[in-house]
mmCIF file of C-alpha atoms and ligand atoms in Angstrom:
data_model
loop_
_atom_site.group_PDB
_atom_site.id
_atom_site.type_symbol
_atom_site.label_atom_id
_atom_site.label_comp_id
_atom_site.label_asym_id
_atom_site.label_seq_id
_atom_site.Cartn_x
_atom_site.Cartn_y
_atom_site.Cartn_z
ATOM 1 C CA MET A 602 37.043 -3.989 -31.057
ATOM 2 C CA LYS A 603 36.092 -7.358 -30.215
ATOM 3 C CA GLU A 604 34.477 -10.398 -32.741
ATOM 4 C CA ILE A 605 31.129 -10.903 -32.351
ATOM 5 C CA ASN A 606 31.463 -14.213 -30.694
ATOM 6 C CA ALA A 607 33.017 -12.811 -27.528
ATOM 7 C CA LEU A 608 30.493 -9.645 -27.061
ATOM 8 C CA ALA A 609 28.246 -12.292 -27.730
ATOM 9 C CA ALA A 610 29.231 -13.835 -23.166
ATOM 10 C CA GLU A 611 27.488 -12.130 -20.480
ATOM 11 C CA TYR A 612 29.129 -12.640 -17.575
ATOM 12 C CA LEU A 613 26.250 -10.524 -15.856
ATOM 13 C CA LEU A 614 23.558 -12.795 -15.719
ATOM 14 C CA PRO A 615 20.098 -12.566 -16.530
ATOM 15 C CA GLY A 616 17.550 -12.488 -13.470
ATOM 16 C CA HIS A 617 19.753 -10.171 -11.056
ATOM 17 C CA THR A 618 17.795 -8.153 -8.722
ATOM 18 C CA ALA A 619 18.296 -4.632 -10.630
ATOM 19 C CA CYS A 620 15.103 -2.835 -11.493
ATOM 20 C CA PRO A 621 13.775 -2.733 -14.572
ATOM 21 C CA GLY A 622 15.650 -0.924 -16.801
ATOM 22 C CA CYS A 623 18.836 0.362 -14.459
ATOM 23 C CA GLY A 624 21.000 2.396 -16.149
ATOM 24 C CA ALA A 625 24.072 0.935 -14.234
ATOM 25 C CA ALA A 626 22.513 -2.875 -15.109
ATOM 26 C CA VAL A 627 22.884 -2.379 -18.761
ATOM 27 C CA ALA A 628 26.529 -0.720 -18.361
ATOM 28 C CA ILE A 629 28.215 -2.803 -16.736
ATOM 29 C CA ARG A 630 26.768 -5.647 -18.394
ATOM 30 C CA HIS A 631 28.308 -4.059 -21.204
ATOM 31 C CA VAL A 632 31.494 -2.948 -19.384
ATOM 32 C CA VAL A 633 31.705 -6.821 -18.397
ATOM 33 C CA LYS A 634 31.815 -8.095 -22.048
ATOM 34 C CA ILE A 635 34.927 -6.310 -23.097
ATOM 35 C CA LEU A 636 37.189 -6.969 -18.871
ATOM 36 C CA GLY A 637 36.422 -10.431 -19.256
ATOM 37 C CA LYS A 638 36.837 -13.250 -17.241
ATOM 38 C CA ASN A 639 40.245 -12.782 -16.218
ATOM 39 C CA THR A 640 38.444 -10.233 -13.813
ATOM 40 C CA VAL A 641 37.646 -8.898 -9.746
ATOM 41 C CA PHE A 642 35.020 -6.980 -8.315
ATOM 42 C CA VAL A 643 35.636 -4.807 -5.054
ATOM 43 C CA ILE A 644 32.107 -4.103 -4.827
ATOM 44 C CA ALA A 645 31.217 -0.963 -2.257
ATOM 45 C CA ALA A 646 28.343 -1.065 -0.379
ATOM 46 C CA SER A 647 25.441 0.354 -3.235
ATOM 47 C CA CYS A 648 23.138 -1.141 -5.818
ATOM 48 C CA PHE A 649 25.728 -2.983 -6.862
ATOM 49 C CA SER A 650 25.328 -5.012 -3.660
ATOM 50 C CA ILE A 651 22.411 -6.378 -3.693
ATOM 51 C CA ILE A 652 22.268 -6.691 -7.883
ATOM 52 C CA ALA A 653 25.102 -8.750 -7.693
ATOM 53 C CA GLY A 654 22.901 -11.119 -5.870
ATOM 54 C CA GLN A 655 22.951 -13.226 -2.605
ATOM 55 C CA LEU A 656 24.948 -16.510 -2.225
ATOM 56 C CA PRO A 657 24.063 -19.511 -2.631
ATOM 57 C CA THR A 658 23.030 -17.142 -6.127
ATOM 58 C CA ARG A 659 24.577 -15.051 -8.024
ATOM 59 C CA ALA A 660 24.838 -12.644 -10.859
ATOM 60 C CA PHE A 661 28.398 -12.266 -11.830
ATOM 61 C CA ALA A 662 29.843 -14.594 -13.337
ATOM 62 C CA LEU A 663 33.167 -13.512 -12.314
ATOM 63 C CA ASN A 664 34.873 -13.315 -8.334
ATOM 64 C CA VAL A 665 33.473 -9.945 -6.604
ATOM 65 C CA PHE A 666 34.977 -9.395 -3.299
ATOM 66 C CA HIS A 667 31.812 -7.268 -1.426
ATOM 67 C CA SER A 668 34.332 -4.454 0.622
ATOM 68 C CA PRO A 669 32.747 -1.551 2.972
ATOM 69 C CA PHE A 670 31.437 1.600 1.597
ATOM 70 C CA ALA A 671 34.771 3.628 2.325
ATOM 71 C CA SER A 672 37.930 1.361 1.444
ATOM 72 C CA ALA A 673 36.577 0.122 -1.640
ATOM 73 C CA ALA A 674 40.083 1.301 -3.554
ATOM 74 C CA ALA A 675 41.975 0.571 -0.176
ATOM 75 C CA VAL A 676 40.148 -3.205 -0.525
ATOM 76 C CA GLY A 677 41.068 -3.007 -4.627
ATOM 77 C CA SER A 678 44.833 -2.116 -4.142
ATOM 78 C CA GLY A 679 45.203 -4.609 -1.751
ATOM 79 C CA LEU A 680 43.661 -7.139 -3.892
ATOM 80 C CA LYS A 681 46.001 -6.519 -6.466
ATOM 81 C CA ARG A 682 49.303 -6.335 -4.651
ATOM 82 C CA GLY A 683 48.208 -10.127 -3.228
ATOM 83 C CA LEU A 684 47.568 -10.497 -6.879
ATOM 84 C CA GLN A 685 50.722 -10.032 -8.454
ATOM 85 C CA ALA A 686 53.182 -11.473 -5.276
ATOM 86 C CA LEU A 687 51.050 -14.993 -6.344
ATOM 87 C CA GLY A 688 52.409 -14.068 -10.099
ATOM 88 C CA GLN A 689 48.698 -13.654 -10.989
ATOM 89 C CA ASP A 690 49.069 -10.249 -12.470
ATOM 90 C CA ASP A 691 46.954 -10.414 -15.638
ATOM 91 C CA ILE A 692 44.268 -10.477 -13.568
ATOM 92 C CA GLN A 693 42.114 -6.823 -13.687
ATOM 93 C CA VAL A 694 40.832 -5.521 -10.145
ATOM 94 C CA VAL A 695 38.275 -3.133 -10.722
ATOM 95 C CA VAL A 696 36.381 -1.750 -7.554
ATOM 96 C CA LEU A 697 32.867 -0.819 -8.899
ATOM 97 C CA ALA A 698 31.178 2.294 -6.898
ATOM 98 C CA GLY A 699 28.617 4.466 -6.919
ATOM 99 C CA ASP A 700 28.558 8.113 -6.720
ATOM 100 C CA GLY A 701 28.054 7.680 -3.456
ATOM 101 C CA GLY A 702 31.297 5.934 -2.829
ATOM 102 C CA THR A 703 32.962 7.987 -4.812
ATOM 103 C CA PHE A 704 32.165 11.208 -4.850
ATOM 104 C CA ASP A 705 31.693 11.230 -1.016
ATOM 105 C CA ILE A 706 32.501 8.484 1.124
ATOM 106 C CA GLY A 707 35.079 6.839 -0.656
ATOM 107 C CA LEU A 708 36.643 9.826 -1.776
ATOM 108 C CA GLN A 709 39.903 9.696 0.619
ATOM 109 C CA GLY A 710 40.277 6.348 -0.245
ATOM 110 C CA LEU A 711 40.077 6.663 -3.858
ATOM 111 C CA SER A 712 42.257 9.700 -3.995
ATOM 112 C CA ALA A 713 44.763 7.795 -1.600
ATOM 113 C CA ALA A 714 44.872 5.195 -4.529
ATOM 114 C CA ALA A 715 45.439 7.842 -6.961
ATOM 115 C CA GLU A 716 48.358 9.048 -5.512
ATOM 116 C CA ARG A 717 50.493 5.388 -4.753
ATOM 117 C CA ASN A 718 49.063 4.612 -8.594
ATOM 118 C CA GLU A 719 47.607 0.992 -7.573
ATOM 119 C CA ASP A 720 47.535 -0.828 -10.736
ATOM 120 C CA LEU A 721 43.609 -0.438 -10.273
ATOM 121 C CA ILE A 722 39.998 0.249 -12.810
ATOM 122 C CA PHE A 723 38.081 2.581 -10.893
ATOM 123 C CA ILE A 724 34.591 2.487 -12.756
ATOM 124 C CA CYS A 725 32.248 5.006 -10.463
ATOM 125 C CA TYR A 726 28.525 4.009 -12.043
ATOM 126 C CA ASP A 727 26.574 7.553 -11.374
ATOM 127 C CA ASN A 728 23.557 7.638 -10.140
ATOM 128 C CA GLU A 729 23.448 10.945 -8.993
ATOM 129 C CA ALA A 730 22.015 10.173 -5.524
ATOM 130 C CA TYR A 731 22.425 7.616 -2.318
ATOM 131 C CA MET A 732 19.595 4.963 -4.643
ATOM 132 C CA ASN A 733 19.583 1.290 -2.338
ATOM 133 C CA THR A 734 18.864 3.318 0.475
ATOM 134 C CA GLY A 735 16.167 5.513 -0.678
ATOM 135 C CA MET A 736 17.571 8.399 -2.890
ATOM 136 C CA GLN A 737 19.231 10.992 -0.642
ATOM 137 C CA ARG A 738 21.699 13.051 -2.565
ATOM 138 C CA SER A 739 24.889 12.641 -2.681
ATOM 139 C CA SER A 740 27.666 15.481 -3.620
ATOM 140 C CA ALA A 741 26.288 13.953 -7.321
ATOM 141 C CA THR A 742 23.388 14.901 -7.035
ATOM 142 C CA PRO A 743 22.616 17.692 -10.014
ATOM 143 C CA LEU A 744 21.036 21.233 -9.157
ATOM 144 C CA GLY A 745 17.960 21.504 -8.543
ATOM 145 C CA ALA A 746 17.313 18.021 -8.250
ATOM 146 C CA VAL A 747 14.441 16.154 -5.411
ATOM 147 C CA SER A 748 15.520 13.295 -3.598
ATOM 148 C CA GLN A 749 14.615 12.098 0.015
ATOM 149 C CA THR A 750 16.986 14.924 1.313
ATOM 150 C CA THR A 751 16.526 17.378 -1.000
ATOM 151 C CA PRO A 752 12.775 17.670 -0.930
ATOM 152 C CA GLN A 753 12.931 21.686 -2.544
ATOM 153 C CA GLY A 754 15.261 20.827 -5.173
ATOM 154 C CA LYS A 755 19.489 20.541 -4.136
ATOM 155 C CA LYS A 756 20.555 24.047 -3.241
ATOM 156 C CA ASN A 757 24.613 23.276 -4.579
ATOM 157 C CA ALA A 758 26.215 22.716 -7.880
ATOM 158 C CA LYS A 759 27.167 19.050 -8.502
ATOM 159 C CA LYS A 760 31.653 17.589 -7.801
ATOM 160 C CA ASP A 761 33.860 17.717 -11.022
ATOM 161 C CA ILE A 762 35.034 13.889 -10.030
ATOM 162 C CA MET A 763 36.948 14.191 -13.054
ATOM 163 C CA GLN A 764 38.769 17.694 -12.579
ATOM 164 C CA ILE A 765 39.575 15.943 -9.346
ATOM 165 C CA MET A 766 40.808 12.675 -10.246
ATOM 166 C CA ALA A 767 42.963 14.326 -13.244
ATOM 167 C CA ALA A 768 44.112 16.398 -10.357
ATOM 168 C CA HIS A 769 45.942 13.834 -9.040
ATOM 169 C CA LYS A 770 47.853 13.626 -12.635
ATOM 170 C CA ILE A 771 46.118 9.946 -12.867
ATOM 171 C CA SER A 772 47.010 7.775 -15.677
ATOM 172 C CA TYR A 773 44.197 7.736 -17.591
ATOM 173 C CA ALA A 774 40.662 9.019 -16.843
ATOM 174 C CA ALA A 775 37.600 9.086 -18.848
ATOM 175 C CA THR A 776 34.133 9.719 -18.940
ATOM 176 C CA ALA A 777 30.783 6.955 -20.171
ATOM 177 C CA THR A 778 27.571 6.219 -21.108
ATOM 178 C CA ALA A 779 25.761 2.634 -22.191
ATOM 179 C CA ALA A 780 23.987 5.197 -25.074
ATOM 180 C CA PHE A 781 26.778 5.530 -26.502
ATOM 181 C CA PRO A 782 28.422 1.400 -26.787
ATOM 182 C CA HIS A 783 31.119 2.286 -29.171
ATOM 183 C CA ASP A 784 32.601 4.790 -27.445
ATOM 184 C CA LEU A 785 32.097 2.560 -24.007
ATOM 185 C CA TYR A 786 33.820 -0.168 -25.645
ATOM 186 C CA ALA A 787 36.715 1.379 -26.552
ATOM 187 C CA LYS A 788 37.325 2.414 -23.492
ATOM 188 C CA ILE A 789 37.387 -0.233 -21.517
ATOM 189 C CA GLU A 790 39.921 -2.208 -24.198
ATOM 190 C CA LYS A 791 41.566 1.003 -23.262
ATOM 191 C CA VAL A 792 41.591 0.964 -19.217
ATOM 192 C CA LYS A 793 42.311 -2.824 -19.815
ATOM 193 C CA LYS A 794 45.852 -2.014 -21.420
ATOM 194 C CA ILE A 795 46.871 0.738 -19.423
ATOM 195 C CA LYS A 796 49.009 0.211 -16.277
ATOM 196 C CA GLY A 797 48.192 2.040 -12.831
ATOM 197 C CA LEU A 798 44.882 4.249 -11.225
ATOM 198 C CA ARG A 799 42.174 4.040 -14.714
ATOM 199 C CA PHE A 800 39.177 6.080 -13.668
ATOM 200 C CA LEU A 801 35.816 6.180 -15.681
ATOM 201 C CA HIS A 802 32.961 8.073 -14.687
ATOM 202 C CA LEU A 803 29.694 6.155 -16.354
ATOM 203 C CA LEU A 804 26.015 8.407 -16.225
ATOM 204 C CA CYS A 805 23.974 5.994 -15.128
ATOM 205 C CA PRO A 806 19.952 6.763 -14.720
ATOM 206 C CA CYS A 807 17.927 5.001 -12.445
ATOM 207 C CA PRO A 808 14.138 5.266 -13.144
ATOM 208 C CA ALA A 809 12.797 4.157 -9.792
ATOM 209 C CA GLY A 810 14.386 7.076 -8.719
ATOM 210 C CA TRP A 811 15.388 10.025 -11.522
ATOM 211 C CA GLY A 812 11.021 9.240 -12.552
ATOM 212 C CA ILE A 813 12.142 8.233 -15.786
ATOM 213 C CA GLY A 814 10.389 5.215 -17.229
ATOM 214 C CA SER A 815 12.034 1.984 -17.180
ATOM 215 C CA ASN A 816 11.903 2.143 -20.949
ATOM 216 C CA GLU A 817 13.442 5.685 -21.288
ATOM 217 C CA THR A 818 17.367 4.592 -19.788
ATOM 218 C CA ILE A 819 18.657 5.744 -23.049
ATOM 219 C CA THR A 820 16.689 7.465 -24.195
ATOM 220 C CA ILE A 821 18.176 10.347 -21.672
ATOM 221 C CA SER A 822 21.982 9.293 -21.010
ATOM 222 C CA ARG A 823 21.791 10.332 -24.836
ATOM 223 C CA LEU A 824 20.043 13.799 -24.220
ATOM 224 C CA ALA A 825 22.613 14.017 -20.972
ATOM 225 C CA VAL A 826 25.256 14.222 -24.155
ATOM 226 C CA GLU A 827 23.291 16.007 -26.472
ATOM 227 C CA CYS A 828 22.728 18.683 -24.376
ATOM 228 C CA GLY A 829 26.210 19.069 -22.850
ATOM 229 C CA VAL A 830 25.238 17.555 -19.533
ATOM 230 C CA PHE A 831 27.344 15.372 -19.397
ATOM 231 C CA PRO A 832 30.197 15.160 -21.907
ATOM 232 C CA LEU A 833 32.360 11.931 -23.475
ATOM 233 C CA TYR A 834 35.803 12.906 -22.930
ATOM 234 C CA GLU A 835 39.653 12.029 -21.372
ATOM 235 C CA ILE A 836 41.772 12.863 -19.847
ATOM 236 C CA VAL A 837 44.684 11.298 -20.745
ATOM 237 C CA GLN A 838 48.568 12.438 -18.428
ATOM 238 C CA GLY A 839 46.459 16.103 -17.879
ATOM 239 C CA GLU A 840 45.342 15.741 -21.394
ATOM 240 C CA LEU A 841 42.177 16.552 -22.592
ATOM 241 C CA PHE A 842 40.188 14.544 -25.051
ATOM 242 C CA LEU A 843 36.952 15.423 -26.771
ATOM 243 C CA ASN A 844 35.462 12.105 -27.667
ATOM 244 C CA TYR A 845 32.262 13.482 -29.131
ATOM 245 C CA LYS A 846 30.883 16.952 -29.957
ATOM 246 C CA PRO A 847 27.307 17.383 -30.752
ATOM 247 C CA GLU A 848 26.499 19.473 -33.978
ATOM 248 C CA LYS A 849 24.223 21.910 -31.607
ATOM 249 C CA LEU A 850 23.886 21.414 -28.598
ATOM 250 C CA LEU A 851 19.606 21.064 -27.511
ATOM 251 C CA PRO A 852 18.391 22.938 -25.044
ATOM 252 C CA VAL A 853 18.340 21.394 -21.351
ATOM 253 C CA LYS A 854 15.044 21.169 -20.975
ATOM 254 C CA ALA A 855 14.703 18.676 -23.452
ATOM 255 C CA TYR A 856 16.651 16.559 -20.561
ATOM 256 C CA LEU A 857 15.074 17.735 -17.868
ATOM 257 C CA GLN A 858 11.644 17.800 -18.303
ATOM 258 C CA ARG A 859 11.530 14.224 -18.887
ATOM 259 C CA GLN A 860 12.250 13.512 -15.701
ATOM 260 C CA ARG A 861 10.152 13.546 -12.226
ATOM 261 C CA ARG A 862 13.372 14.867 -9.744
ATOM 262 C CA PHE A 863 13.397 18.183 -12.328
ATOM 263 C CA ALA A 864 8.925 18.501 -12.613
ATOM 264 C CA SER A 865 8.824 21.191 -9.961
ATOM 265 C CA LEU A 866 12.317 24.043 -11.573
ATOM 266 C CA PRO A 867 10.927 27.071 -12.511
ATOM 267 C CA ALA A 868 11.779 28.376 -15.452
ATOM 268 C CA GLU A 869 14.715 31.160 -14.276
ATOM 269 C CA GLN A 870 16.213 28.678 -12.616
ATOM 270 C CA ILE A 871 16.284 26.478 -16.062
ATOM 271 C CA ASN A 872 17.485 29.296 -18.311
ATOM 272 C CA VAL A 873 20.058 29.551 -15.327
ATOM 273 C CA MET A 874 20.889 25.968 -15.995
ATOM 274 C CA GLN A 875 21.595 26.283 -19.745
ATOM 275 C CA ALA A 876 23.553 29.570 -19.262
ATOM 276 C CA ASP A 877 25.963 27.553 -16.928
ATOM 277 C CA ILE A 878 25.882 24.977 -20.311
ATOM 278 C CA GLN A 879 27.167 27.531 -22.419
ATOM 279 C CA ASN A 880 29.771 28.467 -19.678
ATOM 280 C CA TYR A 881 30.246 24.490 -18.817
ATOM 281 C CA TRP A 882 31.448 23.964 -22.511
ATOM 282 C CA ARG A 883 33.208 27.078 -23.316
ATOM 283 C CA GLU A 884 35.431 26.552 -20.795
ATOM 284 C CA LEU A 885 35.529 22.465 -22.192
ATOM 285 C CA LEU A 886 36.252 22.964 -24.932
ATOM 286 C CA SER A 887 38.889 26.162 -25.006
ATOM 287 C CA LYS A 888 41.043 22.457 -22.615
ATOM 288 C CA ILE A 889 40.536 20.182 -25.521
ATOM 289 C CA SER A 890 44.253 18.915 -26.514
ATOM 290 C CA THR A 891 45.791 20.144 -29.240
ATOM 291 C CA GLY A 892 48.138 17.066 -29.124
ATOM 292 C CA ASN A 893 47.635 13.706 -30.382
ATOM 293 C CA ASN A 894 45.856 11.270 -28.186
ATOM 294 C CA PRO A 895 48.418 8.894 -27.088
ATOM 295 C CA PHE A 896 45.299 5.694 -26.533
ATOM 296 C CA SER A 897 43.194 5.922 -29.333
HETATM 297 C C1 TPP B 1444 29.408 3.335 6.818
HETATM 298 C C2 TPP B 1444 28.047 3.077 5.827
HETATM 299 N N1 TPP B 1444 27.011 3.958 6.258
HETATM 300 C C3 TPP B 1444 26.102 3.805 5.070
HETATM 301 C C4 TPP B 1444 25.443 2.721 4.898
HETATM 302 C C5 TPP B 1444 23.891 2.461 3.633
HETATM 303 N N2 TPP B 1444 24.025 2.410 2.602
HETATM 304 C C6 TPP B 1444 24.521 0.540 2.000
HETATM 305 S S1 TPP B 1444 24.639 1.535 -0.107
HETATM 306 C C7 TPP B 1444 24.229 2.933 0.180
HETATM 307 C C8 TPP B 1444 23.874 3.958 -1.035
HETATM 308 C C9 TPP B 1444 24.785 3.694 -1.786
HETATM 309 O O1 TPP B 1444 25.276 4.264 -2.458
HETATM 310 P P1 TPP B 1444 25.814 5.323 -3.502
HETATM 311 O O2 TPP B 1444 27.501 5.089 -3.321
HETATM 312 O O3 TPP B 1444 25.545 6.679 -4.442
HETATM 313 O O4 TPP B 1444 25.193 3.720 -4.231
HETATM 314 P P2 TPP B 1444 23.165 3.829 -4.731
HETATM 315 O O5 TPP B 1444 22.780 3.272 -4.127
HETATM 316 O O6 TPP B 1444 23.371 4.700 -5.652
HETATM 317 O O7 TPP B 1444 24.078 2.428 -6.411
HETATM 318 C C10 TPP B 1444 24.157 3.284 2.123
HETATM 319 C C11 TPP B 1444 24.387 4.618 2.473
HETATM 320 C C12 TPP B 1444 27.152 1.508 5.103
HETATM 321 N N3 TPP B 1444 26.843 0.012 4.057
HETATM 322 N N4 TPP B 1444 28.411 1.549 5.142
HETATM 323 S S1 SF4 B 1445 17.466 1.462 -7.762
HETATM 324 FE FE1 SF4 B 1445 18.209 2.883 -9.331
HETATM 325 S S2 SF4 B 1445 20.242 2.445 -9.475
HETATM 326 FE FE2 SF4 B 1445 19.246 0.819 -7.926
HETATM 327 S S3 SF4 B 1445 18.778 -0.842 -8.940
HETATM 328 FE FE3 SF4 B 1445 17.385 0.370 -8.934
HETATM 329 S S4 SF4 B 1445 16.852 1.531 -11.004
HETATM 330 FE FE4 SF4 B 1445 19.393 0.687 -10.417
#
């Protein structure tokens, strides 16, 4: 763990233009503290294109490349190879994309970079919709959530991006949230040391899109973990390690009822979702590795 002094450094500066309580801004502020100054960001079109600032002002005290939506992983790959050719291999190239830019439109570029095992950190900040353009559903939007394009609630389940990334046999993939900062810090420390394609899936509540208060981001992130909606785990060279096991999962209702996007969910659908979570957890627990985590 970093010394307190090192954590005092700020690379996402005050005065940025995220909405108050933006879960993505809260999480990334922590992430960049650990990544440190030898970091270049490649940002796919998203809320973070705005949060990063419009020249001549800027919110990151780091170099940032803005990339088209679909090509962020390819831009990151080229940038890293260029830095390596210049002998600047110590600079971390970090691709930052929303769920739209990861699960949907950027997936082919991400898959190609993963297959080539490019030396990149890819961070998906998942606010579960295309928020920058007004909350259209993505394949990360959960079942039942209301969005601009699913006014009756989404009819399809969320895509399991971690399983997709694990199937590429990358060296490291992990989930994290700002509600568990020590877990998040430890994972960023790890990805800094590992070579090849590393993938982080950060759940980032969006007060504007989820219909929660700007002071509820951390509570909702914590409930996502405690209710079993968003488990904290790592997949290291194909082996799954659970980082936090709630003593007893809280009912999913505790998570859903605080968010306006789930306000019209009928009780029967909540029961179905609860059963789905129990099945998902059983499956997850059955996959836990009995071996040692090589990166712990
Ligand atoms: C090819 C292309 N299509 C559409 C857009 C418009 N656009 C910009 S940001 C954005 C939403 C991005 O959603 P996501 O990746 O989930 O990030 P978020 O906005 O939620 O942070 C869209 C649709 C674009 N820039 N390029
Ligand atoms: S719309 Fe949501 S994700 Fe985008 S800046 Fe606002 S709170 Fe953050």
